[in-house]
PDB file of C-alpha atoms in Angstrom:
ATOM      1  CA  MET A 242     -50.634   0.207 -88.805  1.00 56.00           C
ATOM      2  CA  ILE A 243     -47.435   0.688 -91.418  1.00 58.00           C
ATOM      3  CA  GLN A 244     -43.796   0.173 -90.598  1.00 58.00           C
ATOM      4  CA  ASN A 245     -40.227   1.127 -91.683  1.00 65.00           C
ATOM      5  CA  ASP A 246     -41.539   2.569 -94.852  1.00 91.00           C
ATOM      6  CA  ILE A 247     -40.737   6.453 -94.645  1.00 95.00           C
ATOM      7  CA  SER A 248     -42.862   7.237 -97.773  1.00 95.00           C
ATOM      8  CA  ALA A 249     -45.524   7.009 -95.603  1.00 96.00           C
ATOM      9  CA  ALA A 250     -44.712   8.317 -92.688  1.00 97.00           C
ATOM     10  CA  ILE A 251     -44.326  11.451 -95.324  1.00 97.00           C
ATOM     11  CA  HIS A 252     -47.760  10.788 -96.072  1.00 97.00           C
ATOM     12  CA  ALA A 253     -48.775  10.736 -92.722  1.00 97.00           C
ATOM     13  CA  LEU A 254     -47.061  14.006 -91.477  1.00 98.00           C
ATOM     14  CA  LYS A 255     -48.067  15.960 -95.045  1.00 98.00           C
ATOM     15  CA  LYS A 256     -51.801  15.197 -93.362  1.00 98.00           C
ATOM     16  CA  GLY A 257     -50.366  16.306 -90.494  1.00 98.00           C
ATOM     17  CA  GLU A 258     -51.408  13.032 -88.380  1.00 98.00           C
ATOM     18  CA  LEU A 259     -48.670  11.413 -85.725  1.00 98.00           C
ATOM     19  CA  ILE A 260     -45.514   9.482 -86.370  1.00 98.00           C
ATOM     20  CA  VAL A 261     -43.422   7.423 -83.909  1.00 97.00           C
ATOM     21  CA  TYR A 262     -39.082   7.758 -85.075  1.00 97.00           C
ATOM     22  CA  PRO A 263     -36.721   6.291 -83.454  1.00 96.00           C
ATOM     23  CA  THR A 264     -32.919   8.873 -82.491  1.00 95.00           C
ATOM     24  CA  ASP A 265     -29.990   7.728 -81.081  1.00 91.00           C
ATOM     25  CA  THR A 266     -31.615   7.772 -77.969  1.00 89.00           C
ATOM     26  CA  LEU A 267     -35.558   7.016 -77.494  1.00 92.00           C
ATOM     27  CA  TYR A 268     -38.531   7.279 -80.068  1.00 96.00           C
ATOM     28  CA  ALA A 269     -39.849   9.799 -80.906  1.00 97.00           C
ATOM     29  CA  LEU A 270     -43.423  11.667 -81.656  1.00 98.00           C
ATOM     30  CA  GLY A 271     -43.513  13.432 -84.512  1.00 98.00           C
ATOM     31  CA  ALA A 272     -45.343  15.590 -85.824  1.00 98.00           C
ATOM     32  CA  ASP A 273     -44.841  18.574 -88.374  1.00 98.00           C
ATOM     33  CA  ILE A 274     -44.336  21.215 -86.031  1.00 98.00           C
ATOM     34  CA  TYR A 275     -45.573  24.236 -88.680  1.00 98.00           C
ATOM     35  CA  ASN A 276     -48.996  21.967 -88.541  1.00 98.00           C
ATOM     36  CA  GLU A 277     -50.665  24.345 -85.418  1.00 98.00           C
ATOM     37  CA  THR A 278     -53.244  20.971 -86.035  1.00 98.00           C
ATOM     38  CA  ALA A 279     -50.535  17.485 -85.452  1.00 98.00           C
ATOM     39  CA  VAL A 280     -48.816  20.116 -82.962  1.00 98.00           C
ATOM     40  CA  LYS A 281     -51.282  20.212 -80.607  1.00 98.00           C
ATOM     41  CA  LYS A 282     -52.352  16.499 -81.671  1.00 98.00           C
ATOM     42  CA  VAL A 283     -48.491  15.602 -79.568  1.00 98.00           C
ATOM     43  CA  PHE A 284     -49.054  17.871 -76.642  1.00 98.00           C
ATOM     44  CA  ASP A 285     -52.704  15.976 -76.320  1.00 97.00           C
ATOM     45  CA  VAL A 286     -51.305  12.292 -76.524  1.00 97.00           C
ATOM     46  CA  LYS A 287     -48.861  13.072 -74.230  1.00 98.00           C
ATOM     47  CA  ARG A 288     -51.079  14.370 -72.423  1.00 97.00           C
ATOM     48  CA  ARG A 289     -48.721  17.380 -71.688  1.00 97.00           C
ATOM     49  CA  PRO A 290     -49.295  20.977 -70.930  1.00 97.00           C
ATOM     50  CA  TYR A 291     -48.972  23.045 -73.607  1.00 97.00           C
ATOM     51  CA  THR A 292     -46.337  26.136 -71.747  1.00 97.00           C
ATOM     52  CA  ILE A 293     -43.952  22.745 -71.857  1.00 97.00           C
ATOM     53  CA  PRO A 294     -42.389  23.575 -75.290  1.00 97.00           C
ATOM     54  CA  LEU A 295     -41.988  20.525 -77.979  1.00 98.00           C
ATOM     55  CA  PRO A 296     -38.217  19.957 -78.694  1.00 97.00           C
ATOM     56  CA  VAL A 297     -37.442  20.071 -82.544  1.00 98.00           C
ATOM     57  CA  ALA A 298     -35.356  17.579 -84.589  1.00 98.00           C
ATOM     58  CA  VAL A 299     -33.807  19.203 -88.092  1.00 98.00           C
ATOM     59  CA  SER A 300     -31.630  17.065 -89.907  1.00 98.00           C
ATOM     60  CA  SER A 301     -29.055  20.066 -90.994  1.00 97.00           C
ATOM     61  CA  MET A 302     -26.736  23.192 -89.453  1.00 93.00           C
ATOM     62  CA  ARG A 303     -28.835  25.145 -92.340  1.00 94.00           C
ATOM     63  CA  GLU A 304     -31.380  24.003 -90.917  1.00 96.00           C
ATOM     64  CA  ILE A 305     -31.187  24.782 -87.529  1.00 97.00           C
ATOM     65  CA  GLU A 306     -30.751  28.709 -88.786  1.00 96.00           C
ATOM     66  CA  SER A 307     -34.620  27.771 -91.277  1.00 96.00           C
ATOM     67  CA  VAL A 308     -36.060  28.005 -86.848  1.00 98.00           C
ATOM     68  CA  ALA A 309     -33.490  29.833 -85.241  1.00 98.00           C
ATOM     69  CA  TRP A 310     -31.180  32.854 -84.801  1.00 97.00           C
ATOM     70  CA  MET A 311     -27.608  31.197 -84.785  1.00 96.00           C
ATOM     71  CA  ASN A 312     -24.707  32.682 -82.389  1.00 95.00           C
ATOM     72  CA  LYS A 313     -21.068  31.530 -82.039  1.00 94.00           C
ATOM     73  CA  PRO A 314     -21.391  29.758 -79.279  1.00 95.00           C
ATOM     74  CA  ALA A 315     -24.141  27.697 -80.750  1.00 96.00           C
ATOM     75  CA  GLU A 316     -21.702  27.064 -84.319  1.00 95.00           C
ATOM     76  CA  ARG A 317     -19.179  26.174 -81.795  1.00 95.00           C
ATOM     77  CA  ILE A 318     -20.917  23.240 -80.127  1.00 95.00           C
ATOM     78  CA  SER A 319     -22.869  22.002 -83.306  1.00 95.00           C
ATOM     79  CA  LYS A 320     -20.382  21.476 -85.578  1.00 95.00           C
ATOM     80  CA  ARG A 321     -18.715  19.520 -82.344  1.00 95.00           C
ATOM     81  CA  PHE A 322     -21.395  17.671 -80.918  1.00 96.00           C
ATOM     82  CA  LEU A 323     -24.037  17.830 -84.316  1.00 96.00           C
ATOM     83  CA  PRO A 324     -25.596  15.281 -84.831  1.00 97.00           C
ATOM     84  CA  GLY A 325     -25.599  13.431 -81.611  1.00 94.00           C
ATOM     85  CA  ASN A 326     -26.674  13.504 -77.841  1.00 92.00           C
ATOM     86  CA  LEU A 327     -27.795  16.917 -77.527  1.00 95.00           C
ATOM     87  CA  THR A 328     -30.223  19.277 -77.478  1.00 96.00           C
ATOM     88  CA  ILE A 329     -29.307  23.163 -78.120  1.00 97.00           C
ATOM     89  CA  ILE A 330     -31.604  26.007 -77.520  1.00 98.00           C
ATOM     90  CA  LEU A 331     -31.592  28.998 -78.805  1.00 98.00           C
ATOM     91  CA  LYS A 332     -33.793  31.820 -80.115  1.00 98.00           C
ATOM     92  CA  LYS A 333     -36.604  30.801 -82.346  1.00 98.00           C
ATOM     93  CA  LYS A 334     -37.731  31.913 -85.503  1.00 98.00           C
ATOM     94  CA  PRO A 335     -41.135  33.736 -86.411  1.00 97.00           C
ATOM     95  CA  SER A 336     -42.129  31.584 -88.810  1.00 96.00           C
ATOM     96  CA  VAL A 337     -42.348  28.290 -85.252  1.00 98.00           C
ATOM     97  CA  PRO A 338     -45.590  28.342 -84.187  1.00 98.00           C
ATOM     98  CA  SER A 339     -45.931  29.765 -80.830  1.00 97.00           C
ATOM     99  CA  ILE A 340     -47.527  26.470 -79.813  1.00 98.00           C
ATOM    100  CA  VAL A 341     -44.060  24.299 -80.172  1.00 98.00           C
ATOM    101  CA  THR A 342     -42.446  26.428 -77.843  1.00 98.00           C
ATOM    102  CA  GLY A 343     -45.258  26.729 -74.934  1.00 96.00           C
ATOM    103  CA  GLY A 344     -45.573  30.741 -75.674  1.00 96.00           C
ATOM    104  CA  THR A 345     -41.752  31.338 -75.575  1.00 97.00           C
ATOM    105  CA  GLU A 346     -39.032  33.271 -77.650  1.00 97.00           C
ATOM    106  CA  THR A 347     -36.957  30.208 -77.801  1.00 98.00           C
ATOM    107  CA  ILE A 348     -36.515  26.361 -79.115  1.00 98.00           C
ATOM    108  CA  GLY A 349     -35.410  23.343 -78.148  1.00 98.00           C
ATOM    109  CA  ILE A 350     -33.310  21.494 -80.903  1.00 98.00           C
ATOM    110  CA  ARG A 351     -31.555  18.270 -82.148  1.00 97.00           C
ATOM    111  CA  ILE A 352     -29.757  16.471 -85.002  1.00 97.00           C
ATOM    112  CA  PRO A 353     -30.050  12.533 -84.123  1.00 96.00           C
ATOM    113  CA  LYS A 354     -27.257  10.766 -84.525  1.00 95.00           C
ATOM    114  CA  HIS A 355     -29.670   7.995 -86.976  1.00 96.00           C
ATOM    115  CA  PRO A 356     -29.427   6.897 -90.050  1.00 95.00           C
ATOM    116  CA  ILE A 357     -33.545   6.306 -90.417  1.00 96.00           C
ATOM    117  CA  ALA A 358     -34.196   9.815 -88.757  1.00 97.00           C
ATOM    118  CA  LEU A 359     -31.550  11.424 -90.343  1.00 97.00           C
ATOM    119  CA  GLN A 360     -33.518  10.253 -93.984  1.00 96.00           C
ATOM    120  CA  LEU A 361     -36.571  11.060 -92.782  1.00 97.00           C
ATOM    121  CA  LEU A 362     -35.554  15.039 -91.437  1.00 98.00           C
ATOM    122  CA  SER A 363     -33.719  15.588 -94.551  1.00 97.00           C
ATOM    123  CA  ARG A 364     -36.988  13.834 -96.565  1.00 97.00           C
ATOM    124  CA  TYR A 365     -39.238  15.477 -94.921  1.00 98.00           C
ATOM    125  CA  GLY A 366     -38.105  19.097 -92.702  1.00 98.00           C
ATOM    126  CA  PRO A 367     -37.995  20.159 -88.995  1.00 98.00           C
ATOM    127  CA  LEU A 368     -40.312  17.656 -87.318  1.00 98.00           C
ATOM    128  CA  THR A 369     -41.041  17.191 -83.498  1.00 98.00           C
ATOM    129  CA  VAL A 370     -39.137  14.853 -81.349  1.00 97.00           C
ATOM    130  CA  THR A 371     -40.312  14.654 -78.166  1.00 96.00           C
ATOM    131  CA  SER A 372     -40.510  11.486 -75.997  1.00 94.00           C
ATOM    132  CA  ALA A 373     -43.567   9.396 -76.944  1.00 96.00           C
ATOM    133  CA  ASN A 374     -44.752   8.594 -73.739  1.00 97.00           C
ATOM    134  CA  ILE A 375     -47.431   9.703 -71.835  1.00 97.00           C
ATOM    135  CA  HIS A 376     -46.151  13.070 -69.865  1.00 96.00           C
ATOM    136  CA  LYS A 377     -43.599  11.643 -67.074  1.00 93.00           C
ATOM    137  CA  LYS A 378     -44.057   8.483 -66.986  1.00 95.00           C
ATOM    138  CA  LYS A 379     -41.951   5.823 -68.980  1.00 91.00           C
ATOM    139  CA  THR A 380     -40.735   5.900 -72.146  1.00 90.00           C
ATOM    140  CA  HIS A 381     -40.193   2.398 -73.176  1.00 94.00           C
ATOM    141  CA  GLY A 382     -38.218   1.412 -76.093  1.00 95.00           C
ATOM    142  CA  VAL A 383     -39.806  -1.204 -78.034  1.00 95.00           C
ATOM    143  CA  ILE A 384     -42.564   0.136 -80.057  1.00 95.00           C
ATOM    144  CA  THR A 385     -45.528  -2.382 -78.838  1.00 95.00           C
ATOM    145  CA  LYS A 386     -45.036  -0.703 -75.165  1.00 96.00           C
ATOM    146  CA  ILE A 387     -45.112   2.792 -76.140  1.00 97.00           C
ATOM    147  CA  LEU A 388     -48.121   1.959 -78.746  1.00 96.00           C
ATOM    148  CA  LYS A 389     -50.314   0.813 -75.455  1.00 97.00           C
ATOM    149  CA  GLN A 390     -49.221   3.318 -72.843  1.00 97.00           C
ATOM    150  CA  LEU A 391     -49.900   6.142 -75.517  1.00 97.00           C
ATOM    151  CA  GLY A 392     -53.740   4.100 -75.986  1.00 94.00           C
ATOM    152  CA  THR A 393     -54.682   5.802 -79.394  1.00 91.00           C
ATOM    153  CA  ALA A 394     -53.656   4.516 -82.970  1.00 89.00           C
ATOM    154  CA  ILE A 395     -50.747   6.525 -84.503  1.00 95.00           C
ATOM    155  CA  PRO A 396     -50.857   5.335 -88.412  1.00 92.00           C
ATOM    156  CA  VAL A 397     -46.516   4.991 -88.645  1.00 96.00           C
ATOM    157  CA  CYS A 398     -44.182   3.338 -86.911  1.00 95.00           C
ATOM    158  CA  LEU A 399     -40.848   3.196 -87.634  1.00 96.00           C
ATOM    159  CA  ASP A 400     -39.125   0.068 -85.651  1.00 94.00           C
ATOM    160  CA  ASP A 401     -35.333   0.286 -85.611  1.00 94.00           C
ATOM    161  CA  GLY A 402     -35.844  -2.297 -82.172  1.00 93.00           C
ATOM    162  CA  ARG A 403     -35.539  -1.698 -78.838  1.00 94.00           C
ATOM    163  CA  LYS A 404     -34.241   1.879 -78.115  1.00 92.00           C
ATOM    164  CA  GLU A 405     -32.441   2.545 -74.133  1.00 85.00           C
ATOM    165  CA  GLY A 406     -30.108   5.952 -74.703  1.00 81.00           C
ATOM    166  CA  THR A 407     -29.702   7.657 -72.193  1.00 81.00           C
ATOM    167  CA  ALA A 408     -31.284  11.399 -72.882  1.00 80.00           C
ATOM    168  CA  SER A 409     -29.868  13.842 -74.577  1.00 87.00           C
ATOM    169  CA  THR A 410     -27.865  17.072 -72.559  1.00 93.00           C
ATOM    170  CA  ILE A 411     -29.459  20.297 -72.993  1.00 95.00           C
ATOM    171  CA  ILE A 412     -28.184  24.021 -73.520  1.00 97.00           C
ATOM    172  CA  ASP A 413     -29.085  26.206 -73.407  1.00 98.00           C
ATOM    173  CA  LEU A 414     -27.600  28.797 -75.801  1.00 97.00           C
ATOM    174  CA  SER A 415     -30.080  32.457 -76.301  1.00 97.00           C
ATOM    175  CA  MET A 416     -28.727  34.153 -73.443  1.00 93.00           C
ATOM    176  CA  ASN A 417     -25.056  35.351 -73.330  1.00 89.00           C
ATOM    177  CA  THR A 418     -23.801  33.519 -70.642  1.00 92.00           C
ATOM    178  CA  PRO A 419     -24.237  29.200 -72.181  1.00 94.00           C
ATOM    179  CA  ARG A 420     -26.731  27.980 -69.202  1.00 95.00           C
ATOM    180  CA  ILE A 421     -26.928  23.959 -68.711  1.00 95.00           C
ATOM    181  CA  VAL A 422     -30.597  22.231 -68.654  1.00 95.00           C
ATOM    182  CA  ARG A 423     -29.948  18.568 -68.326  1.00 93.00           C
ATOM    183  CA  GLU A 424     -26.946  16.841 -68.172  1.00 91.00           C
ATOM    184  CA  GLY A 425     -26.525  13.645 -70.529  1.00 89.00           C
ATOM    185  CA  SER A 426     -24.074  11.605 -71.991  1.00 87.00           C
ATOM    186  CA  ILE A 427     -22.705  14.692 -72.991  1.00 92.00           C
ATOM    187  CA  ARG A 428     -21.096  17.339 -69.446  1.00 92.00           C
ATOM    188  CA  GLU A 429     -20.906  20.390 -68.939  1.00 91.00           C
ATOM    189  CA  GLN A 430     -17.234  20.968 -68.623  1.00 93.00           C
ATOM    190  CA  GLU A 431     -16.900  19.289 -72.193  1.00 94.00           C
ATOM    191  CA  LEU A 432     -19.604  22.084 -73.439  1.00 95.00           C
ATOM    192  CA  LEU A 433     -17.870  25.055 -72.192  1.00 92.00           C
ATOM    193  CA  ASP A 434     -14.589  23.985 -73.141  1.00 94.00           C
ATOM    194  CA  VAL A 435     -15.521  23.747 -76.934  1.00 94.00           C
ATOM    195  CA  ILE A 436     -16.996  27.224 -76.251  1.00 91.00           C
ATOM    196  CA  SER A 437     -14.158  29.029 -75.140  1.00 88.00           C
ATOM    197  CA  HIS A 438     -11.701  28.022 -76.703  1.00 81.00           C
ATOM    198  CA  GLY A 439     -14.101  27.152 -80.440  1.00 63.00           C
TER     199      GLY A 439
END
């Protein structure tokens, strides 16, 4: 296993392999979202049902538009809270394989506020950003425990010490009325205020 080498991580991703990388909240299991075989590996390693969509990380507002259809509320929220501890759900673009989104027409996107994640994403492109754990089990904060729980070889892990952040707030902006799916460190009222007042 290679640690802390972004070039090695990019090489692994290009070969369709999975990596573990840090975000501002927890460690994530990363795969190239356009490589359906690699995405399938994420579901299999996590033992996660294929019907549950995988969130996607990008490095910039511009890159959000490469995977999803932006709208005014999403633009306002993104300018105010991203990069940061927030996932926004939008309608996906046809280029995103439906395996990523669990067969749905929407996609959850975040821009992690973390230098290693942002460097990796800006050099490579959109990656899955699902927590590095077995589905419904505790997400560990250190790489050694993550790998032990997953019980599979991950060729590259970008180690940034212990991670124990709060899970991101999730807001669905794919419909006319915004809906909070999960409240994390960003409160519902903060989000609704930004949407209504710009």
